[in-house]
Short mmCIF file of C-alpha atoms in Angstrom, two decimals:
data_model
loop_
_atom_site.label_atom_id
_atom_site.label_comp_id
_atom_site.label_asym_id
_atom_site.label_seq_id
_atom_site.Cartn_x
_atom_site.Cartn_y
_atom_site.Cartn_z
CA MET A 51 -32.51 -30.78 -33.74
CA SER A 52 -31.78 -28.77 -30.61
CA THR A 53 -34.25 -28.72 -27.75
CA PRO A 54 -36.09 -25.39 -27.40
CA ALA A 55 -34.81 -23.38 -24.46
CA ARG A 56 -37.08 -23.20 -21.46
CA THR A 57 -37.35 -19.76 -19.95
CA ALA A 58 -38.34 -18.23 -16.64
CA GLN A 59 -42.05 -18.06 -16.04
CA THR A 60 -43.72 -14.85 -14.99
CA VAL A 61 -43.93 -14.54 -11.20
CA THR A 62 -47.39 -13.25 -10.29
CA HIS A 63 -47.56 -14.01 -6.57
CA PRO A 64 -45.09 -14.35 -3.67
CA LEU A 65 -43.14 -17.60 -3.79
CA PRO A 66 -42.39 -19.35 -0.49
CA GLY A 67 -38.74 -18.96 0.47
CA ARG A 68 -37.94 -16.00 -1.76
CA ALA A 69 -36.77 -13.77 1.12
CA LYS A 70 -34.45 -16.50 2.43
CA ASN A 71 -32.94 -17.03 -1.00
CA LEU A 72 -32.55 -13.29 -1.60
CA TRP A 73 -30.60 -12.87 1.62
CA LEU A 74 -28.50 -15.98 1.02
CA ALA A 75 -27.58 -14.67 -2.42
CA THR A 76 -26.74 -11.27 -0.93
CA ALA A 77 -24.53 -12.84 1.74
CA ALA A 78 -22.68 -15.00 -0.80
CA PHE A 79 -22.23 -11.97 -3.04
CA ALA A 80 -20.88 -9.91 -0.13
CA ILE A 81 -18.25 -12.44 0.91
CA THR A 82 -17.03 -13.04 -2.63
CA PHE A 83 -16.85 -9.28 -3.14
CA TRP A 84 -14.78 -9.04 0.03
CA ALA A 85 -12.37 -11.57 -1.44
CA TRP A 86 -12.39 -9.80 -4.80
CA ASN A 87 -11.33 -6.55 -3.09
CA GLU A 88 -8.71 -8.12 -0.81
CA ILE A 89 -5.78 -6.51 -2.64
CA GLY A 90 -7.08 -2.92 -2.79
CA PRO A 91 -7.08 -2.15 0.98
CA LEU A 92 -3.51 -3.48 1.22
CA GLY A 93 -2.26 -1.44 -1.73
CA ILE A 94 -0.38 0.95 0.58
CA ARG A 95 1.36 -1.98 2.28
CA TYR A 96 2.37 -3.54 -1.04
CA ALA A 97 3.63 -0.19 -2.33
CA GLN A 98 5.79 0.32 0.76
CA ASP A 99 7.09 -3.26 1.00
CA MET A 100 7.95 -3.53 -2.71
CA ASP A 101 8.75 0.15 -3.39
CA LEU A 102 6.10 0.44 -6.09
CA THR A 103 5.39 3.53 -8.15
CA ALA A 104 1.89 5.06 -8.29
CA THR A 105 1.34 3.41 -11.68
CA GLN A 106 2.50 -0.02 -10.48
CA THR A 107 0.22 0.23 -7.45
CA SER A 108 -2.78 1.22 -9.53
CA ILE A 109 -2.17 -1.72 -11.89
CA LEU A 110 -1.94 -4.14 -8.96
CA VAL A 111 -5.14 -2.81 -7.41
CA ALA A 112 -7.04 -2.87 -10.72
CA VAL A 113 -5.99 -6.30 -12.02
CA PRO A 114 -8.57 -8.42 -10.08
CA VAL A 115 -11.28 -6.22 -11.57
CA LEU A 116 -10.35 -7.39 -15.08
CA VAL A 117 -11.29 -11.06 -14.68
CA GLY A 118 -14.14 -10.14 -12.37
CA SER A 119 -15.47 -8.09 -15.28
CA LEU A 120 -14.88 -10.18 -18.37
CA GLY A 121 -15.63 -13.41 -16.51
CA ARG A 122 -19.18 -12.21 -15.86
CA ILE A 123 -20.07 -12.79 -19.49
CA LEU A 124 -19.46 -16.53 -19.27
CA THR A 125 -20.79 -16.69 -15.71
CA GLY A 126 -24.09 -15.13 -16.79
CA VAL A 127 -24.46 -17.64 -19.62
CA LEU A 128 -23.69 -20.56 -17.30
CA THR A 129 -26.20 -19.27 -14.75
CA ASP A 130 -28.94 -19.33 -17.39
CA ARG A 131 -28.08 -22.99 -17.93
CA TYR A 132 -27.22 -24.34 -14.45
CA GLY A 133 -29.01 -22.00 -12.04
CA GLY A 134 -27.88 -19.75 -9.22
CA ARG A 135 -27.58 -22.38 -6.50
CA SER A 136 -25.00 -24.52 -8.27
CA MET A 137 -23.09 -21.53 -9.61
CA PHE A 138 -22.95 -19.68 -6.29
CA ALA A 139 -21.73 -22.78 -4.46
CA ALA A 140 -19.05 -23.56 -7.04
CA PHE A 141 -17.69 -20.04 -7.56
CA THR A 142 -17.68 -19.15 -3.87
CA ALA A 143 -15.63 -22.24 -3.04
CA ILE A 144 -13.26 -21.88 -6.01
CA SER A 145 -12.46 -18.27 -5.04
CA ALA A 146 -10.64 -19.52 -1.94
CA VAL A 147 -7.79 -20.93 -4.06
CA PRO A 148 -6.48 -17.73 -5.69
CA LEU A 149 -6.97 -15.92 -2.38
CA LEU A 150 -4.47 -18.28 -0.74
CA LEU A 151 -2.10 -17.86 -3.69
CA VAL A 152 -2.27 -14.08 -3.30
CA ALA A 153 -1.29 -14.55 0.35
CA TRP A 154 1.74 -16.59 -0.69
CA ALA A 155 2.81 -14.08 -3.36
CA GLY A 156 2.50 -11.19 -0.93
CA SER A 157 4.45 -13.01 1.75
CA ILE A 158 7.46 -13.32 -0.57
CA ASP A 159 7.07 -9.75 -1.93
CA SER A 160 6.68 -10.92 -5.52
CA TYR A 161 5.00 -8.21 -7.57
CA VAL A 162 4.76 -10.45 -10.65
CA MET A 163 3.12 -13.30 -8.73
CA LEU A 164 0.72 -10.86 -7.09
CA LEU A 165 -0.33 -9.64 -10.52
CA ILE A 166 -0.86 -13.20 -11.79
CA PHE A 167 -2.80 -14.48 -8.79
CA GLY A 168 -4.65 -11.17 -8.41
CA PHE A 169 -5.79 -11.65 -11.99
CA VAL A 170 -7.16 -15.11 -11.14
CA LEU A 171 -8.73 -13.77 -7.93
CA GLY A 172 -11.00 -11.78 -10.21
CA ILE A 173 -13.20 -14.89 -10.45
CA ALA A 174 -14.68 -13.86 -7.10
CA GLY A 175 -16.11 -10.75 -8.75
CA THR A 176 -18.11 -12.72 -11.31
CA THR A 177 -20.77 -13.75 -8.81
CA PHE A 178 -22.74 -10.59 -9.58
CA ALA A 179 -23.80 -12.20 -12.87
CA ILE A 180 -25.06 -15.21 -10.90
CA GLY A 181 -27.16 -13.28 -8.44
CA VAL A 182 -29.16 -10.95 -10.67
CA PRO A 183 -30.90 -13.65 -12.76
CA PHE A 184 -31.24 -15.77 -9.60
CA VAL A 185 -33.16 -13.11 -7.64
CA ASN A 186 -35.05 -11.93 -10.74
CA ALA A 187 -36.64 -15.37 -11.04
CA TRP A 188 -37.93 -15.13 -7.47
CA TYR A 189 -39.69 -11.73 -7.90
CA PRO A 190 -42.32 -10.25 -10.23
CA PRO A 191 -41.28 -7.44 -12.61
CA GLU A 192 -42.70 -4.67 -10.42
CA LYS A 193 -40.55 -5.84 -7.48
CA ARG A 194 -37.31 -6.53 -9.30
CA GLY A 195 -35.89 -3.09 -8.66
CA PHE A 196 -36.23 -3.83 -4.95
CA ALA A 197 -34.83 -7.37 -5.32
CA THR A 198 -31.79 -6.41 -7.38
CA GLY A 199 -31.23 -3.43 -5.10
CA VAL A 200 -31.16 -5.60 -2.00
CA PHE A 201 -28.91 -8.10 -3.74
CA GLY A 202 -26.68 -5.21 -4.80
CA MET A 203 -26.09 -4.51 -1.11
CA GLY A 204 -23.61 -7.36 -1.41
CA THR A 205 -21.23 -4.80 -2.83
CA GLY A 206 -20.82 -3.96 0.85
CA GLY A 207 -18.23 -6.71 0.79
CA THR A 208 -15.88 -3.99 -0.41
CA ALA A 209 -16.67 -1.98 2.72
CA LEU A 210 -16.01 -4.99 4.92
CA SER A 211 -12.75 -5.59 3.13
CA ALA A 212 -11.67 -1.95 3.31
CA PHE A 213 -12.38 -1.75 7.04
CA PHE A 214 -11.45 -5.19 8.34
CA THR A 215 -8.68 -6.45 6.06
CA PRO A 216 -6.01 -3.93 7.19
CA ARG A 217 -7.02 -4.42 10.82
CA MET A 218 -7.00 -8.20 10.56
CA VAL A 219 -3.48 -7.98 9.15
CA GLN A 220 -2.50 -5.97 12.24
CA TRP A 221 -4.31 -8.33 14.62
CA VAL A 222 -3.43 -11.79 13.30
CA GLY A 223 -0.90 -11.26 10.50
CA TYR A 224 -0.91 -11.07 6.72
CA VAL A 225 -1.10 -14.76 5.79
CA PRO A 226 -3.58 -15.77 8.55
CA THR A 227 -5.93 -13.00 7.36
CA HIS A 228 -6.11 -14.57 3.92
CA VAL A 229 -6.49 -18.07 5.36
CA ILE A 230 -9.44 -16.94 7.51
CA MET A 231 -11.12 -15.43 4.45
CA ALA A 232 -10.52 -18.58 2.40
CA VAL A 233 -12.15 -20.69 5.12
CA ALA A 234 -15.09 -18.26 5.25
CA LEU A 235 -15.58 -18.67 1.49
CA VAL A 236 -15.69 -22.45 1.78
CA ILE A 237 -18.18 -22.28 4.68
CA MET A 238 -20.39 -19.89 2.71
CA ALA A 239 -20.32 -22.23 -0.29
CA PHE A 240 -21.43 -25.10 1.96
CA LEU A 241 -24.31 -23.04 3.38
CA VAL A 242 -25.41 -22.05 -0.13
CA TRP A 243 -25.47 -25.65 -1.24
CA LEU A 244 -27.46 -26.73 1.82
CA PHE A 245 -30.06 -23.96 2.02
CA MET A 246 -30.30 -22.07 -1.27
CA ARG A 247 -32.83 -23.14 -3.90
CA ASP A 248 -33.53 -21.95 -7.43
CA SER A 249 -36.94 -20.38 -7.93
CA PRO A 250 -39.74 -22.71 -9.10
CA ALA A 251 -40.27 -20.11 -11.84
CA TRP A 252 -36.73 -20.63 -13.18
CA LYS A 253 -36.08 -23.06 -16.00
CA PRO A 254 -32.68 -23.76 -17.60
CA ASN A 255 -31.87 -22.15 -20.92
CA THR A 256 -29.94 -24.79 -22.87
CA ASP A 257 -29.19 -22.74 -25.98
CA ARG A 258 -25.61 -22.95 -27.19
CA VAL A 259 -23.31 -20.31 -25.71
CA LEU A 260 -22.13 -18.42 -28.80
CA PRO A 261 -25.58 -18.02 -30.38
CA LYS A 262 -26.89 -16.94 -26.99
CA LEU A 263 -24.22 -14.26 -26.68
CA ALA A 264 -24.84 -13.16 -30.25
CA ALA A 265 -28.57 -12.87 -29.59
CA ALA A 266 -27.98 -10.73 -26.51
CA GLY A 267 -25.46 -8.65 -28.43
CA ARG A 268 -28.08 -7.79 -31.03
CA LEU A 269 -30.29 -6.16 -28.40
CA ALA A 270 -29.86 -2.41 -28.05
CA ILE A 271 -30.58 -2.62 -24.33
CA THR A 272 -27.45 -4.70 -23.79
CA TRP A 273 -25.14 -1.97 -25.05
CA GLN A 274 -27.13 0.92 -23.66
CA MET A 275 -27.12 -0.53 -20.15
CA SER A 276 -23.48 -1.60 -20.51
CA PHE A 277 -22.40 2.01 -20.99
CA LEU A 278 -24.51 3.30 -18.11
CA TYR A 279 -23.34 0.53 -15.79
CA ALA A 280 -19.72 1.16 -16.74
CA VAL A 281 -20.18 4.73 -15.51
CA THR A 282 -22.16 4.01 -12.34
CA PHE A 283 -20.93 0.69 -11.00
CA GLY A 284 -17.54 1.16 -12.65
CA GLY A 285 -17.18 4.44 -10.82
CA PHE A 286 -18.08 2.78 -7.54
CA VAL A 287 -15.56 -0.05 -8.04
CA ALA A 288 -12.85 2.40 -9.07
CA PHE A 289 -13.36 4.53 -5.96
CA SER A 290 -13.58 1.45 -3.71
CA THR A 291 -10.32 -0.03 -4.95
CA TYR A 292 -8.28 3.16 -5.41
CA LEU A 293 -9.62 5.30 -2.57
CA PRO A 294 -7.13 4.01 0.05
CA THR A 295 -4.26 5.03 -2.24
CA TYR A 296 -5.98 8.34 -3.03
CA LEU A 297 -6.52 9.16 0.65
CA ASN A 298 -2.92 8.27 1.46
CA THR A 299 -1.55 10.42 -1.36
CA VAL A 300 -3.83 13.45 -0.97
CA TYR A 301 -4.61 13.48 2.76
CA GLY A 302 -1.73 11.45 4.21
CA TYR A 303 -3.83 8.76 5.91
CA GLU A 304 -2.05 5.54 6.77
CA LEU A 305 -3.30 2.03 5.95
CA ALA A 306 -5.90 1.60 8.72
CA GLY A 307 -7.17 5.18 8.54
CA ALA A 308 -7.54 5.10 4.78
CA GLY A 309 -9.27 1.73 4.99
CA ALA A 310 -11.76 2.94 7.59
CA ARG A 311 -12.69 5.96 5.47
CA THR A 312 -13.02 3.81 2.36
CA ALA A 313 -15.33 1.55 4.33
CA GLY A 314 -17.53 4.58 5.07
CA PHE A 315 -17.70 5.31 1.34
CA ALA A 316 -18.68 1.71 0.58
CA ILE A 317 -21.25 1.49 3.40
CA ALA A 318 -22.96 4.60 2.05
CA ALA A 319 -23.10 2.90 -1.32
CA VAL A 320 -24.56 -0.27 0.18
CA VAL A 321 -27.37 1.73 1.78
CA ALA A 322 -28.05 3.73 -1.39
CA ARG A 323 -28.16 0.93 -3.94
CA PRO A 324 -31.53 -0.59 -2.95
CA PHE A 325 -33.00 2.91 -2.84
CA GLY A 326 -31.86 3.38 -6.43
CA GLY A 327 -33.90 0.31 -7.34
CA ILE A 328 -36.91 1.25 -5.20
CA LEU A 329 -37.05 4.80 -6.57
CA SER A 330 -36.74 3.39 -10.08
CA ASP A 331 -39.68 1.07 -9.47
CA ARG A 332 -41.69 4.15 -8.49
CA PHE A 333 -40.47 6.95 -10.79
CA GLY A 334 -38.77 5.06 -13.60
CA PRO A 335 -35.04 4.25 -13.92
CA ALA A 336 -34.36 6.84 -16.62
CA ARG A 337 -35.58 9.76 -14.51
CA VAL A 338 -33.68 8.55 -11.44
CA LEU A 339 -30.50 8.00 -13.44
CA GLN A 340 -30.54 11.49 -14.93
CA VAL A 341 -30.70 13.06 -11.48
CA LEU A 342 -27.98 10.83 -9.99
CA LEU A 343 -25.58 11.15 -12.93
CA GLY A 344 -25.92 14.93 -13.02
CA ALA A 345 -25.19 15.09 -9.30
CA THR A 346 -22.18 12.78 -9.81
CA ALA A 347 -20.67 15.26 -12.27
CA LEU A 348 -21.11 18.03 -9.71
CA MET A 349 -19.48 16.00 -6.92
CA ALA A 350 -16.47 15.21 -9.12
CA VAL A 351 -15.86 18.96 -9.34
CA VAL A 352 -16.24 19.34 -5.57
CA ILE A 353 -13.74 16.54 -4.86
CA ALA A 354 -11.27 17.97 -7.39
CA PHE A 355 -11.00 21.09 -5.22
CA VAL A 356 -9.74 18.86 -2.32
CA PRO A 357 -12.27 19.67 0.42
CA PRO A 358 -10.62 19.79 3.86
CA PRO A 359 -10.83 16.82 6.24
CA GLU A 360 -12.66 15.45 8.05
CA LEU A 361 -16.24 16.59 7.71
CA LEU A 362 -16.28 18.16 4.24
CA ALA A 363 -14.02 15.60 2.59
CA GLY A 364 -15.81 12.70 4.25
CA ALA A 365 -19.24 14.01 3.27
CA SER A 366 -18.07 14.52 -0.33
CA PHE A 367 -16.94 10.92 -0.71
CA VAL A 368 -20.02 9.53 1.06
CA ILE A 369 -22.31 11.48 -1.28
CA MET A 370 -20.33 10.29 -4.29
CA GLY A 371 -20.65 6.67 -3.15
CA MET A 372 -24.41 7.03 -2.70
CA LEU A 373 -24.86 8.62 -6.13
CA LEU A 374 -22.85 5.97 -7.97
CA ALA A 375 -24.44 3.02 -6.16
CA GLY A 376 -27.94 4.42 -6.51
CA GLY A 377 -27.27 4.83 -10.22
CA ALA A 378 -26.11 1.22 -10.46
CA GLY A 379 -29.34 0.10 -8.80
CA ALA A 380 -31.34 2.14 -11.30
CA VAL A 381 -29.49 0.61 -14.25
CA PHE A 382 -30.34 -2.93 -13.19
CA THR A 383 -33.94 -2.02 -12.55
CA TRP A 384 -33.96 -0.96 -16.19
CA VAL A 385 -32.39 -4.29 -17.20
CA ALA A 386 -34.92 -6.24 -15.12
CA GLN A 387 -37.83 -4.33 -16.66
CA ARG A 388 -36.78 -4.53 -20.30
CA ALA A 389 -34.56 -7.60 -20.79
CA PRO A 390 -36.23 -10.71 -22.26
CA GLN A 391 -36.50 -13.29 -19.48
CA ALA A 392 -34.71 -15.97 -21.49
CA ARG A 393 -31.69 -13.66 -21.76
CA VAL A 394 -31.52 -12.11 -18.29
CA GLY A 395 -28.41 -14.04 -17.21
CA THR A 396 -26.60 -13.44 -20.49
CA ILE A 397 -27.46 -9.74 -20.60
CA THR A 398 -26.59 -9.41 -16.91
CA GLY A 399 -23.19 -10.97 -17.60
CA MET A 400 -22.46 -8.61 -20.46
CA VAL A 401 -23.68 -5.52 -18.64
CA GLY A 402 -21.89 -6.61 -15.47
CA ALA A 403 -18.68 -7.08 -17.45
CA ALA A 404 -18.97 -3.54 -18.74
CA GLY A 405 -19.47 -2.30 -15.20
CA GLY A 406 -16.40 -4.13 -13.98
CA LEU A 407 -14.32 -2.84 -16.89
CA GLY A 408 -15.58 0.61 -16.01
CA GLY A 409 -13.91 0.05 -12.65
CA PHE A 410 -10.70 -1.33 -14.17
CA PHE A 411 -9.52 1.66 -16.16
CA PRO A 412 -10.09 4.65 -13.81
CA PRO A 413 -7.49 3.52 -11.23
CA LEU A 414 -4.97 3.15 -14.05
CA LEU A 415 -5.94 6.58 -15.34
CA MET A 416 -5.72 8.13 -11.88
CA GLY A 417 -2.23 6.73 -11.41
CA ALA A 418 -1.08 7.75 -14.89
CA THR A 419 -2.46 11.32 -14.71
CA TYR A 420 -1.42 12.05 -11.14
CA SER A 421 0.62 15.25 -11.05
CA PRO A 422 1.33 17.45 -8.02
CA GLU A 423 1.89 20.35 -10.42
CA LEU A 424 -1.63 19.96 -11.86
CA GLY A 425 -3.40 19.63 -8.53
CA GLY A 426 -2.86 15.91 -7.94
CA TYR A 427 -5.80 13.98 -9.37
CA THR A 428 -7.56 16.94 -11.00
CA VAL A 429 -7.26 15.55 -14.54
CA GLY A 430 -8.82 12.21 -13.60
CA LEU A 431 -11.69 13.86 -11.73
CA ALA A 432 -12.33 16.24 -14.64
CA LEU A 433 -12.67 13.23 -16.92
CA LEU A 434 -15.14 11.68 -14.46
CA CYS A 435 -17.21 14.87 -14.54
CA ALA A 436 -17.27 14.89 -18.35
CA THR A 437 -18.21 11.20 -18.50
CA ALA A 438 -21.07 11.63 -16.01
CA LEU A 439 -22.45 14.55 -18.02
CA ALA A 440 -22.25 12.50 -21.22
CA ALA A 441 -24.08 9.63 -19.51
CA THR A 442 -26.79 12.01 -18.31
CA LEU A 443 -27.42 13.16 -21.87
CA PHE A 444 -27.30 9.57 -23.15
CA THR A 445 -29.90 8.49 -20.59
CA TYR A 446 -32.24 11.26 -21.70
CA ILE A 447 -31.83 10.27 -25.37
CA ILE A 448 -32.56 6.55 -24.94
CA ALA A 449 -35.43 7.24 -22.54
CA HIS A 450 -37.15 9.22 -25.30
CA ALA A 451 -36.26 6.84 -28.12
CA PRO A 452 -38.86 4.50 -29.71
CA LYS A 453 -39.62 1.51 -27.45
CA ASP A 454 -38.52 -1.15 -29.95
CA ALA A 455 -34.92 -1.25 -28.71
CA THR A 456 -35.24 -4.65 -27.06
#
């Protein structure tokens, strides 16, 4: 007879050390996200060095997102069992290996090897499914929007990557840049192991994996939040990874210039995400999401008309980043409020996977639908507008549905 799973206890008062553990988790998330996005900011370089088409470049940029998405399902399940400390330490250290292999593949201009090792590098993107259940266990339900929002600031690793990776390549060289990042990952893993602790309120869930996934899959909230996270976080990831290529194609910015502007987009998102959680704690995630998704649809139309640089174009992308990241924060406030505590890691993994997959396909679509005759990326942005409007309506429907969905 199997042992009954032990679940997280309800946190009713501040636990000593929760702020330290929240910020450690955020830092580990940020550096693994930097590694996960190491290929995107160098997409222009790869395209020039290997004479890649727009479609080939978009595939290369999007590939790490695939494993970083699907891998979150298993990572979330394992986090329920082994805890955030062990999982963060292991996955942060392991991510250094494919990063070094990407450096080798790029140094010999092998597109096939870059695709293979970029696929494996996606493991760095799975740490999101470690952090959400980890920080949830440290905070009471009414503070989890704040906690997951602060943790979500780790997505700023994409901003760091967009800004610093191209410049580090100029300063120290292509291979040394990747070596420095690999060493940073190992150091971060060591710090996590030394100083991070699982919440006293957390208890391991030892249910078998497949029944656990099946149980989470039977909950309506899993699929509802998966769709909304695919739109919000998926949109953010898609813009973060493809924006350097977009800015180069549409506005003619070179590698460093495109990277700096992409960093501005990502920094805006980092600032906005915790506010999405905080506002959701106060006004409810459904109401916040409807506003942010509707505004996202509007901004897709604005960007499709190619606002002139610098001020108008820059403001348009910054606003878009804030809307998408704030929406992502609202989605996970909803998850934290409604998901059964025994299933938080598993549901987080499944929802996180959907969000990552939401970021995998748009770059491919943008590359495939690019047409100077049709206004460049107009088709892709029109599809984003339609999707955001559909998500707005969907949010309204589920917010007014009977409360037995979980």
